[in-house]
């Protein structure tokens, strides 16, 4: 009996070890020294690395070290198939039309076979390089003294995949669909009602939109009531819809139709050949593409789980992905068969303060001077108390870094790096709090409020990902260090929907929330009015001031077409935000994209006009990773 | 008639001499594996509950930016995790929490399930029908959805509320098993005999049927205890378990969702995994011994 | 028997009704709705409000419920807000995937578990038994997620014996032979990963039942009559011990459409498990109610099936 006892335990133990070993078995980087801020890390690879990422001295990376355009090595072959990975935990929805989609995965799928009529430059402003060129002229009437008329001309050789030319009526058609009373999508909004005649059309009072004129087959005129710089950074809806395919489908049923889900037709460099719903799409080249026949024969797009994306890249199963999970970068930075491209993301995270509430009747923000966080000194002290650089370095290895102003660096013309913003300085924070009257009355190390009453600040933060909890805890600890008692509302992180519900995305703010941590994806429009304007529901801090409103309106006015003037306005606005602190930004972040070495001609630079038709490969099979 | 009553008396004489507890104890002692397992379980439980009285949960979960992902070293026996928190401390508190939940849930589901199953199976007919239909209804309740809804709606939940929710979803299995076995048992002669003697139903259920179904119950409850230890780990994976400031074996394990942790930072999840495995094995071994104890023909002692 | 089944099915209807009511109310109680995720500065909140009103989400819940029931009776399960397609079509796509995966998993599980359970029960307390029990416990304690991931890394990527994602090779025409082969090929690794872990309960129940049955007197009698050992096992013990397994078969069938979210996430395999969980998180009400109802129905039918099988095999459990 004792013999079998031992055997049994041995076997059980062995099996357990086997499992552990299997998990560590393909640990290729186990020889690397542990990332440690104190020691310097030698570059293990001696040979010339085509990677541009410089070896970090202390395990930290900087966004400046990443190239935005792939270095081409070797010679490209004709044809070939590229494998593109869509990194996602879940399926893509499959609403494959720019006018109906809502969700980043679908956008990735559409980008291969369809495109915008207008290209943009490094400042996200429309140019004349795209399928359509445009001109503007002022439109002045008594009713609309600041109007503008856009005249778009579509190039001759721009055609849909089924051979039909892309016409002005196709572009007008997308406006007619989005503005239609039965339109079920999310795109309709102020950018559309800015068109003369759109509101009447949308209310069902008119059969057509008076501000849109189809001059001839390739020329379109759209007249807007208010001329604004935002029009040039995405305000104009630049996606057409093949009218000859959609005209017989009722608007309410379009997004379910086969023309959107099963065999969508676009005007981009590749055509959709076959879709496996939710999993993969196969594209073949569109030989008639207006910029030239694509090099590649075929592109295969597959959904890849974030748990296996590293393996997929190493074995060459995918050549590149839409966005690599940044927290997996550190352990895979020296993958030998890819080059890492990096660019600053159009987003920032921030800590927001609740300074009022939303008046649903008047549809505006109402500030409340009795609110707990109403004293700007309190807010400023809280900014001084957190060390965002340390957060960026420790949690993200430098792939996120301290944010300064609310206009992010990718808006190169407008982000002002000279503005001084509070950085980690607990002494300063303590000083500010002492002077403002937040003293520790009962000697327990926690400050009371100005009346000597207990001060507990309720903090709302979202769950999601490994970092969420430690990050929230870190902030709470930082504030405790300067004597402020901050508690997670309900004692834990909130789920995504619950969080935004309570923070006020439907206008019903939870009055118990004092501060919250959020993030914004800014999109390509620098204008911050949608987030900080006095009549915007997304103005979660519920902050307004005369100066703020004045600057925001000026920043998108006729005068702001002058870049220098606009720069001045936004500089003032950024400074105002640093003075008034309705929110303070915490981190900017990087987007990282690995590209297999066999790929040529790919760029993620915001100003690049390199098209997907130029993509090429140097060999039939993807290059595999070698240790 | 006369012979039958003699049988009953003789039987009760034989059973009375060694008490139930001593039979069980003897059985465990005779089976070395079960003994070792029992000792291990008692030790772990004592250690974990004892030490967590001393350990400060707040300290353990304090985020230390500068100790992130440290491998095991002198300062941290089992290294640190994503927040720079001591894994060993979390393991201790986590084991305590997971054990508490497992025991609570097993006991509650056991009591409810056994009673329900016995009553339903014994009375049969319409009562059985109605009770089974109610049980069916519980069975079709969508587990995931209700848990998610609860988490979203109930602001603060603790070990207790969690256990209650789990119990609501888990008692059915045991009830069904006990019921089908009881249905079979009650046709047997000795039950008929007891009925003829005029024994009250409650007495029959608990003194006659129950002991004979006990083998099934013990196996089932052992499995269930073993299973409940890892119960909330599944939910933690999905993000609906405990928040990270209430460590449990499940939250530690769920860090392995990140492939980097899985591959390169094994010290975070492997100890939790091994602990779950060992606890389960031990519970199983003790349960096997218990099961043998209940069936006189299989006893070794 | 038929009367019995019919009665059960009839009772199913009020059960499902209560279930749907409960789900509906619960769903509405959860904060947020399908549009809560549209926190995009480029999207107009007024537009989102408009859409909400259009979809009827501000109507009182009993009104919404009545509307839903009305549609249901006409066979219309509504549209998925997230996928913008009819729920029936959506479920149809996913259920086929989940069904085949589950069938494969079930077959593998029985193939592994039954021989192992028999061996374990027959030679109980020998090293064979210890080994098998140890293995099954290992499987039970190992989190499915981790195991499946390791399997995938090993067999899918390192050795490349199996495809590593999706339910089918991109680009194949449905209906062709290659299509079926590819679908089958893609099933194998996920099914195997799952089967290796979930054999635990089947093995243990089978083993314990065999051990119990072995002690019974009719076995002694059979041996006394001179029956060979294998005959004793195959003819006498096995038939009795398969009872619990047969009873569970009904439930396993229910599980066939449930899918497992872990497997589906790791293998990028679009199935029902993912659909349900995501729909709850994303508040896609029509999908949530439809799938829950579907599962509920399958569950009840599964239990019914179990009971029928049980009564066929074991005449002691009589159906009145």
Short mmCIF file of C-alpha atoms in Angstrom, two decimals, chain A residues 78-405:
data_model
loop_
_atom_site.label_atom_id
_atom_site.label_comp_id
_atom_site.label_asym_id
_atom_site.label_seq_id
_atom_site.Cartn_x
_atom_site.Cartn_y
_atom_site.Cartn_z
CA UNK A 78 4.91 40.43 -57.95
CA UNK A 79 1.71 39.29 -56.34
CA UNK A 80 1.61 37.34 -53.11
CA UNK A 81 -0.85 37.14 -50.25
CA UNK A 82 -0.71 39.27 -47.15
CA UNK A 83 -2.15 37.99 -43.87
CA UNK A 84 -3.62 40.66 -41.67
CA UNK A 85 -4.62 40.02 -38.09
CA UNK A 86 -7.52 41.79 -36.40
CA UNK A 87 -6.65 41.56 -32.73
CA UNK A 88 -9.87 41.03 -30.88
CA UNK A 89 -11.39 38.95 -28.12
CA UNK A 90 -14.53 38.78 -30.10
CA UNK A 91 -15.96 38.62 -33.57
CA UNK A 92 -16.28 41.61 -35.85
CA UNK A 93 -19.88 42.69 -36.28
CA UNK A 94 -19.94 42.67 -40.04
CA UNK A 95 -21.75 45.91 -40.83
CA UNK A 96 -19.45 46.61 -43.74
CA UNK A 97 -20.40 50.05 -44.88
CA UNK A 98 -19.00 53.36 -43.73
CA UNK A 99 -22.44 54.84 -43.39
CA UNK A 100 -23.72 52.18 -41.04
CA UNK A 101 -20.85 50.71 -39.10
CA UNK A 102 -20.18 51.46 -35.46
CA UNK A 103 -17.15 49.81 -33.99
CA UNK A 104 -13.46 49.81 -34.66
CA UNK A 105 -13.14 46.19 -35.87
CA UNK A 106 -15.61 46.76 -38.67
CA UNK A 107 -13.75 49.92 -39.65
CA UNK A 108 -10.58 47.85 -40.11
CA UNK A 109 -12.38 45.44 -42.37
CA UNK A 110 -13.91 48.20 -44.45
CA UNK A 111 -10.62 50.07 -44.83
CA UNK A 112 -9.28 47.40 -47.17
CA UNK A 113 -12.02 47.59 -49.73
CA UNK A 114 -13.43 51.07 -49.44
CA UNK A 115 -12.06 54.51 -48.86
CA UNK A 116 -12.85 58.13 -48.20
CA UNK A 117 -13.38 60.51 -51.08
CA UNK A 118 -11.01 62.97 -49.46
CA UNK A 119 -7.52 62.25 -48.19
CA UNK A 120 -5.98 64.05 -45.21
CA UNK A 121 -2.57 65.37 -44.31
CA UNK A 122 -0.55 65.19 -41.09
CA UNK A 123 -2.93 67.66 -39.46
CA UNK A 124 -5.95 65.62 -40.44
CA UNK A 125 -7.05 68.32 -42.83
CA UNK A 126 -8.57 67.42 -46.17
CA UNK A 127 -6.28 67.67 -49.16
CA UNK A 128 -6.74 67.36 -52.87
CA UNK A 129 -4.78 64.12 -53.18
CA UNK A 130 -7.73 61.80 -52.89
CA UNK A 131 -10.37 60.43 -55.24
CA UNK A 132 -12.09 63.81 -55.14
CA UNK A 133 -10.73 67.33 -55.20
CA UNK A 134 -12.53 70.29 -53.71
CA UNK A 135 -12.77 74.02 -53.65
CA UNK A 136 -14.56 76.31 -51.30
CA UNK A 137 -16.19 79.66 -51.72
CA UNK A 138 -18.05 81.73 -49.16
CA UNK A 139 -21.82 81.71 -49.23
CA UNK A 140 -23.42 84.79 -47.84
CA UNK A 141 -27.10 85.45 -47.43
CA UNK A 142 -29.07 87.32 -44.80
CA UNK A 143 -30.02 84.15 -43.12
CA UNK A 144 -26.56 82.60 -43.28
CA UNK A 145 -23.90 85.28 -43.43
CA UNK A 146 -21.07 82.84 -42.74
CA UNK A 147 -21.98 79.99 -45.03
CA UNK A 148 -19.64 78.15 -47.34
CA UNK A 149 -20.11 76.12 -50.51
CA UNK A 150 -17.91 73.15 -51.24
CA UNK A 151 -17.52 72.06 -54.83
CA UNK A 152 -16.25 68.51 -55.14
CA UNK A 153 -14.93 67.00 -58.35
CA UNK A 154 -14.51 63.24 -58.54
CA UNK A 155 -11.66 62.03 -60.69
CA UNK A 156 -12.48 60.29 -63.92
CA UNK A 157 -10.90 56.94 -63.29
CA UNK A 158 -12.54 56.31 -59.91
CA UNK A 159 -14.91 53.36 -60.18
CA UNK A 160 -16.83 50.97 -57.96
CA UNK A 161 -15.73 47.36 -57.87
CA UNK A 162 -18.54 46.33 -60.16
CA UNK A 163 -17.26 48.64 -62.85
CA UNK A 164 -19.72 51.50 -62.45
CA UNK A 165 -18.05 54.87 -62.10
CA UNK A 166 -18.28 56.64 -58.76
CA UNK A 167 -20.66 59.49 -59.37
CA UNK A 168 -21.64 62.67 -57.58
CA UNK A 169 -25.06 61.20 -57.04
CA UNK A 170 -23.47 58.34 -55.07
CA UNK A 171 -21.89 60.79 -52.70
CA UNK A 172 -25.10 62.78 -52.41
CA UNK A 173 -26.89 59.51 -51.82
CA UNK A 174 -25.03 58.85 -48.59
CA UNK A 175 -26.23 62.20 -47.29
CA UNK A 176 -29.75 61.33 -48.32
CA UNK A 177 -29.53 58.04 -46.49
CA UNK A 178 -28.01 59.40 -43.30
CA UNK A 179 -30.37 62.31 -43.21
CA UNK A 180 -33.37 60.13 -43.93
CA UNK A 181 -36.00 59.94 -41.19
CA UNK A 182 -35.70 56.13 -41.19
CA UNK A 183 -31.94 56.06 -40.88
CA UNK A 184 -31.09 53.63 -38.05
CA UNK A 185 -27.42 54.50 -37.61
CA UNK A 186 -25.52 56.88 -35.35
CA UNK A 187 -23.85 59.24 -37.79
CA UNK A 188 -26.53 61.90 -38.05
CA UNK A 189 -25.77 65.01 -36.05
CA UNK A 190 -24.77 68.67 -36.13
CA UNK A 191 -22.34 68.06 -38.98
CA UNK A 192 -25.33 67.15 -41.10
CA UNK A 193 -27.85 69.66 -39.87
CA UNK A 194 -25.26 72.26 -40.78
CA UNK A 195 -26.18 71.59 -44.40
CA UNK A 196 -28.86 73.88 -45.75
CA UNK A 197 -32.10 71.99 -46.17
CA UNK A 198 -31.07 68.95 -44.15
CA UNK A 199 -33.32 69.59 -41.18
CA UNK A 200 -36.36 69.89 -43.37
CA UNK A 201 -35.44 66.72 -45.19
CA UNK A 202 -34.88 64.87 -41.94
CA UNK A 203 -38.22 66.00 -40.57
CA UNK A 204 -39.88 64.59 -43.65
CA UNK A 205 -40.93 67.99 -44.87
CA UNK A 206 -38.84 67.93 -48.00
CA UNK A 207 -38.11 65.24 -50.55
CA UNK A 208 -34.54 66.30 -51.10
CA UNK A 209 -31.82 68.32 -49.45
CA UNK A 210 -31.78 71.80 -50.89
CA UNK A 211 -28.18 72.48 -49.92
CA UNK A 212 -26.86 69.59 -52.01
CA UNK A 213 -26.65 70.06 -55.75
CA UNK A 214 -25.53 67.52 -58.29
CA UNK A 215 -23.95 69.68 -60.94
CA UNK A 216 -22.97 66.90 -63.32
CA UNK A 217 -21.96 63.27 -63.18
CA UNK A 218 -18.72 63.99 -61.41
CA UNK A 219 -19.35 67.30 -59.68
CA UNK A 220 -21.13 67.87 -56.40
CA UNK A 221 -21.89 71.07 -54.49
CA UNK A 222 -22.75 71.16 -50.79
CA UNK A 223 -23.61 74.39 -49.00
CA UNK A 224 -23.17 74.74 -45.25
CA UNK A 225 -24.80 77.28 -42.99
CA UNK A 226 -21.73 77.92 -40.85
CA UNK A 227 -18.22 77.80 -42.14
CA UNK A 228 -15.90 76.19 -39.58
CA UNK A 229 -12.40 74.72 -39.61
CA UNK A 230 -13.94 71.46 -38.37
CA UNK A 231 -15.47 71.00 -41.74
CA UNK A 232 -12.02 70.44 -43.13
CA UNK A 233 -11.09 67.88 -40.49
CA UNK A 234 -13.95 65.47 -40.92
CA UNK A 235 -16.99 67.68 -40.69
CA UNK A 236 -17.74 67.00 -44.32
CA UNK A 237 -19.00 63.45 -44.65
CA UNK A 238 -16.59 62.00 -47.17
CA UNK A 239 -17.99 58.55 -47.91
CA UNK A 240 -20.07 57.68 -50.91
CA UNK A 241 -22.58 54.87 -51.36
CA UNK A 242 -23.20 53.02 -54.65
CA UNK A 243 -26.65 54.34 -55.43
CA UNK A 244 -27.26 51.89 -58.23
CA UNK A 245 -27.01 49.05 -55.71
CA UNK A 246 -28.91 50.57 -52.81
CA UNK A 247 -31.61 52.60 -54.44
CA UNK A 248 -34.26 49.91 -54.25
CA UNK A 249 -33.64 48.96 -50.65
CA UNK A 250 -35.68 50.82 -47.99
CA UNK A 251 -33.39 52.87 -45.77
CA UNK A 252 -34.51 51.12 -42.61
CA UNK A 253 -33.43 47.76 -44.02
CA UNK A 254 -30.18 48.74 -45.63
CA UNK A 255 -27.88 47.75 -42.83
CA UNK A 256 -29.21 44.20 -42.80
CA UNK A 257 -29.02 43.80 -46.53
CA UNK A 258 -26.62 41.58 -48.38
CA UNK A 259 -25.13 44.65 -49.97
CA UNK A 260 -23.78 45.58 -46.57
CA UNK A 261 -23.16 42.20 -45.02
CA UNK A 262 -22.40 39.63 -47.65
CA UNK A 263 -21.06 41.20 -50.82
CA UNK A 264 -20.26 44.83 -50.11
CA UNK A 265 -18.99 46.90 -52.99
CA UNK A 266 -16.43 49.62 -52.43
CA UNK A 267 -13.96 51.69 -54.37
CA UNK A 268 -10.74 50.75 -52.63
CA UNK A 269 -7.64 48.86 -53.72
CA UNK A 270 -9.06 45.43 -52.86
CA UNK A 271 -12.39 43.76 -53.44
CA UNK A 272 -14.21 41.51 -51.01
CA UNK A 273 -14.04 37.98 -52.29
CA UNK A 274 -15.49 36.01 -49.42
CA UNK A 275 -16.63 36.62 -45.86
CA UNK A 276 -16.82 34.09 -43.04
CA UNK A 277 -19.05 35.98 -40.64
CA UNK A 278 -17.23 37.23 -37.60
CA UNK A 279 -13.99 35.41 -38.39
CA UNK A 280 -12.29 36.26 -41.62
CA UNK A 281 -12.47 38.09 -44.90
CA UNK A 282 -10.63 37.29 -48.11
CA UNK A 283 -9.92 40.16 -50.49
CA UNK A 284 -8.56 40.07 -54.00
CA UNK A 285 -6.93 42.90 -55.87
CA UNK A 286 -8.94 45.51 -57.64
CA UNK A 287 -6.92 45.81 -60.84
CA UNK A 288 -8.79 48.97 -61.85
CA UNK A 289 -7.97 50.88 -58.72
CA UNK A 290 -7.58 54.55 -59.63
CA UNK A 291 -4.12 54.87 -58.11
CA UNK A 292 -2.80 51.83 -59.94
CA UNK A 293 -3.01 48.10 -59.82
CA UNK A 294 -2.14 46.75 -56.38
CA UNK A 295 1.04 44.69 -56.01
CA UNK A 296 -0.55 42.01 -53.90
CA UNK A 297 -2.89 39.40 -55.34
CA UNK A 298 -4.77 38.75 -52.18
CA UNK A 299 -5.21 39.85 -48.59
CA UNK A 300 -6.59 37.58 -45.89
CA UNK A 301 -7.93 39.23 -42.75
CA UNK A 302 -8.43 37.00 -39.69
CA UNK A 303 -9.57 37.62 -36.17
CA UNK A 304 -6.76 36.77 -33.77
CA UNK A 305 -7.20 36.44 -30.04
CA UNK A 306 -4.94 38.71 -27.96
CA UNK A 307 -3.91 35.59 -26.11
CA UNK A 308 -2.28 34.15 -29.21
CA UNK A 309 -1.29 37.18 -31.24
CA UNK A 310 2.36 36.83 -30.28
CA UNK A 311 2.45 33.26 -31.50
CA UNK A 312 0.62 34.21 -34.67
CA UNK A 313 3.25 36.85 -35.40
CA UNK A 314 6.18 34.61 -34.55
CA UNK A 315 5.08 31.79 -36.79
CA UNK A 316 4.30 34.22 -39.55
CA UNK A 317 0.68 33.28 -39.59
CA UNK A 318 -0.11 36.96 -39.74
CA UNK A 319 2.19 39.55 -41.22
CA UNK A 320 0.81 42.44 -39.27
CA UNK A 321 -2.03 43.41 -36.99
CA UNK A 322 -4.29 46.38 -36.54
CA UNK A 323 -3.08 47.12 -33.05
CA UNK A 324 -0.79 45.14 -30.81
CA UNK A 325 -1.72 44.81 -27.11
CA UNK A 326 0.81 47.17 -25.60
CA UNK A 327 1.19 45.27 -22.36
CA UNK A 328 2.64 42.33 -24.26
CA UNK A 329 5.27 44.41 -25.97
CA UNK A 330 8.01 44.31 -23.36
CA UNK A 331 8.45 40.58 -23.50
CA UNK A 332 8.41 40.50 -27.28
CA UNK A 333 10.32 43.61 -28.21
CA UNK A 334 13.05 41.66 -29.90
CA UNK A 335 10.93 39.44 -32.06
CA UNK A 336 13.34 38.83 -34.91
CA UNK A 337 10.96 38.70 -37.84
CA UNK A 338 9.07 41.95 -37.37
CA UNK A 339 9.73 45.63 -37.29
CA UNK A 340 7.84 47.58 -34.66
CA UNK A 341 6.13 50.73 -35.84
CA UNK A 342 4.79 53.17 -33.30
CA UNK A 343 2.78 56.35 -33.25
CA UNK A 344 1.07 58.42 -30.58
CA UNK A 345 -2.52 57.40 -30.17
CA UNK A 346 -5.36 59.85 -30.69
CA UNK A 347 -6.41 59.53 -27.09
CA UNK A 348 -5.67 60.53 -23.54
CA UNK A 349 -6.66 59.34 -20.09
CA UNK A 350 -7.63 61.82 -17.42
CA UNK A 351 -9.03 62.39 -13.96
CA UNK A 352 -12.26 64.36 -14.06
CA UNK A 353 -14.02 66.31 -11.36
CA UNK A 354 -17.76 66.62 -10.97
CA UNK A 355 -18.50 70.30 -10.71
CA UNK A 356 -22.20 70.44 -11.39
CA UNK A 357 -25.02 68.61 -13.08
CA UNK A 358 -26.79 68.37 -16.41
CA UNK A 359 -30.00 70.28 -16.95
CA UNK A 360 -31.97 68.07 -19.28
CA UNK A 361 -34.66 70.65 -19.94
CA UNK A 362 -32.38 73.47 -20.94
CA UNK A 363 -29.87 71.00 -22.35
CA UNK A 364 -26.94 72.59 -20.70
CA UNK A 365 -24.40 72.18 -17.99
CA UNK A 366 -25.09 73.81 -14.61
CA UNK A 367 -22.19 74.39 -12.26
CA UNK A 368 -22.72 74.09 -8.55
CA UNK A 369 -20.42 76.03 -6.24
CA UNK A 370 -21.42 73.80 -3.30
CA UNK A 371 -19.97 70.69 -4.88
CA UNK A 372 -17.24 68.96 -2.92
CA UNK A 373 -14.63 69.48 -5.59
CA UNK A 374 -15.60 73.09 -6.32
CA UNK A 375 -12.39 74.56 -4.94
CA UNK A 376 -9.82 74.68 -7.70
CA UNK A 377 -7.03 74.45 -5.12
CA UNK A 378 -8.22 71.05 -4.08
CA UNK A 379 -8.14 69.92 -7.68
CA UNK A 380 -4.75 71.40 -8.28
CA UNK A 381 -3.31 69.74 -5.23
CA UNK A 382 -4.63 66.42 -6.43
CA UNK A 383 -2.83 66.96 -9.73
CA UNK A 384 0.42 67.63 -7.91
CA UNK A 385 -0.02 64.54 -5.81
CA UNK A 386 0.15 61.99 -8.60
CA UNK A 387 3.28 60.90 -10.39
CA UNK A 388 2.15 60.07 -13.91
CA UNK A 389 5.63 59.55 -15.20
CA UNK A 390 6.20 56.86 -12.64
CA UNK A 391 2.90 55.29 -13.64
CA UNK A 392 3.90 55.38 -17.27
CA UNK A 393 7.29 53.92 -16.55
CA UNK A 394 6.30 51.30 -14.05
CA UNK A 395 3.02 50.10 -15.43
CA UNK A 396 3.65 50.66 -19.10
CA UNK A 397 7.43 50.67 -19.50
CA UNK A 398 7.35 54.11 -20.99
CA UNK A 399 4.76 53.24 -23.59
CA UNK A 400 2.47 55.67 -21.86
CA UNK A 401 3.78 58.91 -20.52
CA UNK A 402 2.81 61.99 -18.64
CA UNK A 403 0.14 64.05 -20.36
CA UNK A 404 0.33 67.81 -20.19
CA UNK A 405 -2.53 69.56 -21.96
#
